PDB file of C-alpha atoms in Angstrom:
ATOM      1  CA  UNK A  73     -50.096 -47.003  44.375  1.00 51.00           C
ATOM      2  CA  UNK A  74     -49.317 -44.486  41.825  1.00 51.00           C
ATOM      3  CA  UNK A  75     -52.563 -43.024  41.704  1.00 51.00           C
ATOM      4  CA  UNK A  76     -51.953 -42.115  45.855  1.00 41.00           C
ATOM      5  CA  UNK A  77     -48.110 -41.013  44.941  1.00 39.00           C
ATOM      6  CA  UNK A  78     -49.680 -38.727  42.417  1.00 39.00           C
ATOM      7  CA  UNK A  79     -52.371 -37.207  44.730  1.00 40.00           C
ATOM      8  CA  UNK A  80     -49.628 -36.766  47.080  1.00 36.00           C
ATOM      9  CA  UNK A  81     -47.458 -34.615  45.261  1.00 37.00           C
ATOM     10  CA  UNK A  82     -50.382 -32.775  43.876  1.00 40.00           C
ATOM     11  CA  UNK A  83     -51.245 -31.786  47.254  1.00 38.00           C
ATOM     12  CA  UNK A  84     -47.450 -30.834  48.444  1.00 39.00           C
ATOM     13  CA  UNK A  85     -47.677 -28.718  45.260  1.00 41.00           C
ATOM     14  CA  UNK A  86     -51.013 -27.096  46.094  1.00 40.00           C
ATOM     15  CA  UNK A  87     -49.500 -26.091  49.546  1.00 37.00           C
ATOM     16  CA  UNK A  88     -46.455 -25.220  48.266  1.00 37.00           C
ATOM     17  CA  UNK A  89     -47.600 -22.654  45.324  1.00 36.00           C
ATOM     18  CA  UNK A  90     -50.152 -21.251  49.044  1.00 34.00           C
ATOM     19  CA  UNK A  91     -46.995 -20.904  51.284  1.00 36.00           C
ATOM     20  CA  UNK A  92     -45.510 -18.628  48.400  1.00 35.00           C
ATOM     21  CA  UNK A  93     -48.530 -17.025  47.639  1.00 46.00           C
ATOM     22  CA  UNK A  94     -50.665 -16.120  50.352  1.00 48.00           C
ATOM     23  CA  UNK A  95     -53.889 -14.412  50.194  1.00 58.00           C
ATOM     24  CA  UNK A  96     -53.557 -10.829  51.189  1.00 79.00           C
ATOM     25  CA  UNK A  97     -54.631  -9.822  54.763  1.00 90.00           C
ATOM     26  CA  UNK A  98     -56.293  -6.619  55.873  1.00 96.00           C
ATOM     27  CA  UNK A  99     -53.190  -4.669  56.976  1.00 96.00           C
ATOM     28  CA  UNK A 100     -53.332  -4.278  60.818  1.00 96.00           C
ATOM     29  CA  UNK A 101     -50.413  -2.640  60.695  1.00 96.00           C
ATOM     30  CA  UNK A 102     -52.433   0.308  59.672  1.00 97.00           C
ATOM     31  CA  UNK A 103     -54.249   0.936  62.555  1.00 97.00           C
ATOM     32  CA  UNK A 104     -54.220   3.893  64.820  1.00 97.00           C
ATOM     33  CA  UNK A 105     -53.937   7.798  65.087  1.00 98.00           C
ATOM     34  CA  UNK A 106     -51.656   9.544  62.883  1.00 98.00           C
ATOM     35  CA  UNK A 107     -50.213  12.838  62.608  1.00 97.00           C
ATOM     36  CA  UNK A 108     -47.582  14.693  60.736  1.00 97.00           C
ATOM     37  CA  UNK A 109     -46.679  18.450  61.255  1.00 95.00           C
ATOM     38  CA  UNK A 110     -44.701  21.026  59.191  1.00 95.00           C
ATOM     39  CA  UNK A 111     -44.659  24.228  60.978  1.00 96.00           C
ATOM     40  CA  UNK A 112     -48.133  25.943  60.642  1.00 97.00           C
ATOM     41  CA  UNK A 113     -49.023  22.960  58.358  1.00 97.00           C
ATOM     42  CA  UNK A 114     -50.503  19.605  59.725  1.00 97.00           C
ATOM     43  CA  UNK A 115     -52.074  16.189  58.943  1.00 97.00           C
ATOM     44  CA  UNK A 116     -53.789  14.049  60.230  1.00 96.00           C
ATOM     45  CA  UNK A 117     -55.001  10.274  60.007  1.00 97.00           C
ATOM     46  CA  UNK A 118     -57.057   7.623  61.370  1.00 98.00           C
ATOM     47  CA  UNK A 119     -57.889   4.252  61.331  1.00 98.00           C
ATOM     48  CA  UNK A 120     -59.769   1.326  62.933  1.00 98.00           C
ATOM     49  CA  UNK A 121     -58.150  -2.185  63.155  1.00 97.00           C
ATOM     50  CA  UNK A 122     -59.577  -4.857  61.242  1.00 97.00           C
ATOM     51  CA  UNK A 123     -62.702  -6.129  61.646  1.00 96.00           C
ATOM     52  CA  UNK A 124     -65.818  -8.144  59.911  1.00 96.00           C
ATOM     53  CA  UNK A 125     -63.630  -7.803  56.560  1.00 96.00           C
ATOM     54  CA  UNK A 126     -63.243  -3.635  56.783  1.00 97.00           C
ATOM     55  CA  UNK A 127     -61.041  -1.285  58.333  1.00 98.00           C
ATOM     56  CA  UNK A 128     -62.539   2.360  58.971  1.00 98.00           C
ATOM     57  CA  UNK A 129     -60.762   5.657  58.247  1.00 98.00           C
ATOM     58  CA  UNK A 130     -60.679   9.342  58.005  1.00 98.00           C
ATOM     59  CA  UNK A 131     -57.855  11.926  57.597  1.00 97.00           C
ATOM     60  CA  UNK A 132     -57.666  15.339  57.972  1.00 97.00           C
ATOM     61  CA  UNK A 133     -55.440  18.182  56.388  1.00 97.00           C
ATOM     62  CA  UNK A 134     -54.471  21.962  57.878  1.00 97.00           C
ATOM     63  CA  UNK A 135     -53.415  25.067  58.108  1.00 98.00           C
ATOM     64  CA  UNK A 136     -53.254  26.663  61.565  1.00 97.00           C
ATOM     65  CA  UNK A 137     -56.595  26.530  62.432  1.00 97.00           C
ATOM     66  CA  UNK A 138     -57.894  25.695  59.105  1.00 98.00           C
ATOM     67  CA  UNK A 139     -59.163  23.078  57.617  1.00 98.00           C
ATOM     68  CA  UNK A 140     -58.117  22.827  54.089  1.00 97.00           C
ATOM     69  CA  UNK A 141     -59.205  19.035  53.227  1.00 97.00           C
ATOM     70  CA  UNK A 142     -60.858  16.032  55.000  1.00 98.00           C
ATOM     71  CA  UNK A 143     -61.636  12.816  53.871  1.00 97.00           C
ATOM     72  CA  UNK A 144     -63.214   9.373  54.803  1.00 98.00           C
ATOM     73  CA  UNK A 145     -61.748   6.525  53.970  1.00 98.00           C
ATOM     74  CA  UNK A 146     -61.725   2.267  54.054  1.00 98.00           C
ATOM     75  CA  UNK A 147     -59.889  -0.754  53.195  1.00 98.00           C
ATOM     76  CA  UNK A 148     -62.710  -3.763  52.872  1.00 97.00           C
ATOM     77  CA  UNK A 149     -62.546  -7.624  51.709  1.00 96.00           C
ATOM     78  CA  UNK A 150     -65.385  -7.897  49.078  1.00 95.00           C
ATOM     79  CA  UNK A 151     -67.604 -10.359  48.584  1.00 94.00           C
ATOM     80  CA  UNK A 152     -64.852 -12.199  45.919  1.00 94.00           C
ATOM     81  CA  UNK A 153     -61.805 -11.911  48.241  1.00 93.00           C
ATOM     82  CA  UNK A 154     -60.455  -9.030  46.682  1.00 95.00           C
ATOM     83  CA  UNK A 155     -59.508  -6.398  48.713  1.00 97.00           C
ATOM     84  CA  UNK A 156     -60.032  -2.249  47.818  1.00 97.00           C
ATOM     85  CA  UNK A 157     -59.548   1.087  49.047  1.00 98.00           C
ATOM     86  CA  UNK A 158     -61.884   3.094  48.916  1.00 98.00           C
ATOM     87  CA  UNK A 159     -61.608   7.392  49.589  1.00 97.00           C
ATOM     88  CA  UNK A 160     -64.477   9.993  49.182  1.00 97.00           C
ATOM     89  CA  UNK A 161     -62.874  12.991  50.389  1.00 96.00           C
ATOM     90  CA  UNK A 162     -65.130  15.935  51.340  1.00 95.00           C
ATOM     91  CA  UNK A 163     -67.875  13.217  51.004  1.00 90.00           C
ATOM     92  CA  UNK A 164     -68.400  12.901  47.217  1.00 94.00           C
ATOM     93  CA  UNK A 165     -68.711   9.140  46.003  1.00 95.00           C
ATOM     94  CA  UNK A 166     -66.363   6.572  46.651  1.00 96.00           C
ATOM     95  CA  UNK A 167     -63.892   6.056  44.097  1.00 97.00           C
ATOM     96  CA  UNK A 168     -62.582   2.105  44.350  1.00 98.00           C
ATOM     97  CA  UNK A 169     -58.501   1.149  44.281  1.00 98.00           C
ATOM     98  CA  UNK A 170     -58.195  -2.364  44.114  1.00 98.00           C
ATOM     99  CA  UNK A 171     -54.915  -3.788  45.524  1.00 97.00           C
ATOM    100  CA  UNK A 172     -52.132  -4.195  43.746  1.00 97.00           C
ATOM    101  CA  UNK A 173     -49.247  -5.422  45.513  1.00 96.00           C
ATOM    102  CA  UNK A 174     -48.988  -6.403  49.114  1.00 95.00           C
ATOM    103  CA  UNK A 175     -45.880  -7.515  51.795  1.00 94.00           C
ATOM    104  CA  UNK A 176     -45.352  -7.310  55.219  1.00 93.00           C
ATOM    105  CA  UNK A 177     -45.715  -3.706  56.514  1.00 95.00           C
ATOM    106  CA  UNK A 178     -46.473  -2.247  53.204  1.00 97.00           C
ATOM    107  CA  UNK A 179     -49.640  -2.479  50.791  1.00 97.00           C
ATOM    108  CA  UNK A 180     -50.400  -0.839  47.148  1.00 97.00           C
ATOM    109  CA  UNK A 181     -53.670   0.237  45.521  1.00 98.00           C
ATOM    110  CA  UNK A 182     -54.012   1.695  42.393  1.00 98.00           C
ATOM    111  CA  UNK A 183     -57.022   2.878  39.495  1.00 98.00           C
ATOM    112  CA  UNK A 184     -55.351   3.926  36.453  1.00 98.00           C
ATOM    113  CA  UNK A 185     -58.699   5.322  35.243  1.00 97.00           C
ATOM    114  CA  UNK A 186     -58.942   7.831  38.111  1.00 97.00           C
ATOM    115  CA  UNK A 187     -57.831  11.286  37.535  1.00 96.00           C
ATOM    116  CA  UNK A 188     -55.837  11.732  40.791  1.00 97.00           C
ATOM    117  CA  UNK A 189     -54.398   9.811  42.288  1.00 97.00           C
ATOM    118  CA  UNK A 190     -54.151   6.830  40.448  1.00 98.00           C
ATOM    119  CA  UNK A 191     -51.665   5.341  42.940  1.00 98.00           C
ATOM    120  CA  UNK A 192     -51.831   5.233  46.927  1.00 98.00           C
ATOM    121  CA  UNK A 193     -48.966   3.103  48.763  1.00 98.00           C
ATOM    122  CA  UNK A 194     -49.111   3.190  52.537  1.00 98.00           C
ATOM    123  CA  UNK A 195     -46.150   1.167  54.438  1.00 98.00           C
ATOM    124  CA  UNK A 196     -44.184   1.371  57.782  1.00 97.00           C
ATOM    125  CA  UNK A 197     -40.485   2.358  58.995  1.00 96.00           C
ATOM    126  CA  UNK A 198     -40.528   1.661  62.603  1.00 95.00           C
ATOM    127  CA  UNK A 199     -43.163   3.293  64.296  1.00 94.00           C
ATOM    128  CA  UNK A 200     -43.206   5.919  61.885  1.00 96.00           C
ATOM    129  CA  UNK A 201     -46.605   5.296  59.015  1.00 97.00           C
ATOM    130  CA  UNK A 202     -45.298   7.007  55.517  1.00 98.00           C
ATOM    131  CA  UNK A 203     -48.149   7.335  53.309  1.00 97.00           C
ATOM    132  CA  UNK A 204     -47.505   8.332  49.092  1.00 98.00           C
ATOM    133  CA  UNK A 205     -49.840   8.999  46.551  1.00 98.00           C
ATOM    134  CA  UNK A 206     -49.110   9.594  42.724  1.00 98.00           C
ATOM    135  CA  UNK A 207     -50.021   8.776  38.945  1.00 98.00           C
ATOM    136  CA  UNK A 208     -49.791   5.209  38.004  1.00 97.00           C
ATOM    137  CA  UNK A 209     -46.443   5.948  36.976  1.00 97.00           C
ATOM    138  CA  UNK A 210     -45.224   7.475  40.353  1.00 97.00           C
ATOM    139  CA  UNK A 211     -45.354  11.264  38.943  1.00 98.00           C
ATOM    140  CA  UNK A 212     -46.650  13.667  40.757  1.00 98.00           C
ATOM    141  CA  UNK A 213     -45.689  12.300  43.780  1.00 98.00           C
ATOM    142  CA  UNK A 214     -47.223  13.495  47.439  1.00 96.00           C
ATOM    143  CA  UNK A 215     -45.643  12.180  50.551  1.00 96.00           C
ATOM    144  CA  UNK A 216     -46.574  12.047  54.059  1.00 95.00           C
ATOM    145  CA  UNK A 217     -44.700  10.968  57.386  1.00 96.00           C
ATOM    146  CA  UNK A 218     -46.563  10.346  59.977  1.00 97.00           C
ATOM    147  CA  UNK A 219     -46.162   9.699  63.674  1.00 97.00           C
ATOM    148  CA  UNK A 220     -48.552   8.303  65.847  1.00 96.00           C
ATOM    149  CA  UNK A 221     -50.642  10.851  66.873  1.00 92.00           C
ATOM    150  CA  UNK A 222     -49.832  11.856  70.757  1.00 81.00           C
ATOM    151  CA  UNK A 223     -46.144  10.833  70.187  1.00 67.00           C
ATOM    152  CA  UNK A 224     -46.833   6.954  71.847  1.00 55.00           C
TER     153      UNK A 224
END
């Protein structure tokens, strides 16, 4: 009998320490067309909801009607668990940011052995998708505000 009383509360711990800690989700949140614009200046971003462990995306970043930057982007569950982003703008090789810190509407990925950025932190306020990058120490902060694309 104490064996099975033991067991039990094992187990109620086990689920317990899993309510409080659950394993982080591919945020679906995310998904969609972005844009932000500052006078001639504009933005833009896009990405595919989740699927088969990886979500899809690409930005874009102008003046007028130039392009000044463009990049392709994703957020994928490897083979451990773990989840990453991973950005290759103008198509050099992927640099990897694993995730950091995670909560509902909000999700953190950093590589402190990356020149710049170190730190990329995308989370929602309404309908609006806000978007930072910086050092691993939040200097050198950039900051983006983005709508969804077509105003919907």
């Amino acid at each position: 009998m104490k064996s099975l009383l033991l067991a039990v509360v094992a187990l109620i711990s086990a689920t317990a320490a899993l309510a409080l800690d659950p394993p982080a989700t591919l945020p679906g949140w995310l998904a969609g067309a972005w844009e932000m614009r500052e006078g001639e200046s504009w933005s833009d971003e896009y990405w595919t909801a989740p699927r088969a462990g990886v979500m899809i995306g690409a930005a874009r970043v102008g003046k007028g009607a130039t392009l000044l930057m463009w990049e392709s982007t994703r957020i994928e569950r490897k083979a451990d668990g773990s989840i990453s982003f991973f950005a290759q703008p103008r198509g050099v090789p992927a640099a990897e940011f694993p995730l950091v810190a995670h909560a509902d509407g909000m999700i953190e990925f950093a590589n402190p052995a990356h020149d710049y950025p170190q730190r990329i932190r995308y989370w929602r306020e309404g309908r609006l998708l806000k978007a930072r990058i910086s050092l691993i120490d939040g200097s050198k902060p950039m900051e983006w505000g983005y709508a969804p694309l077509g105003g919907n």
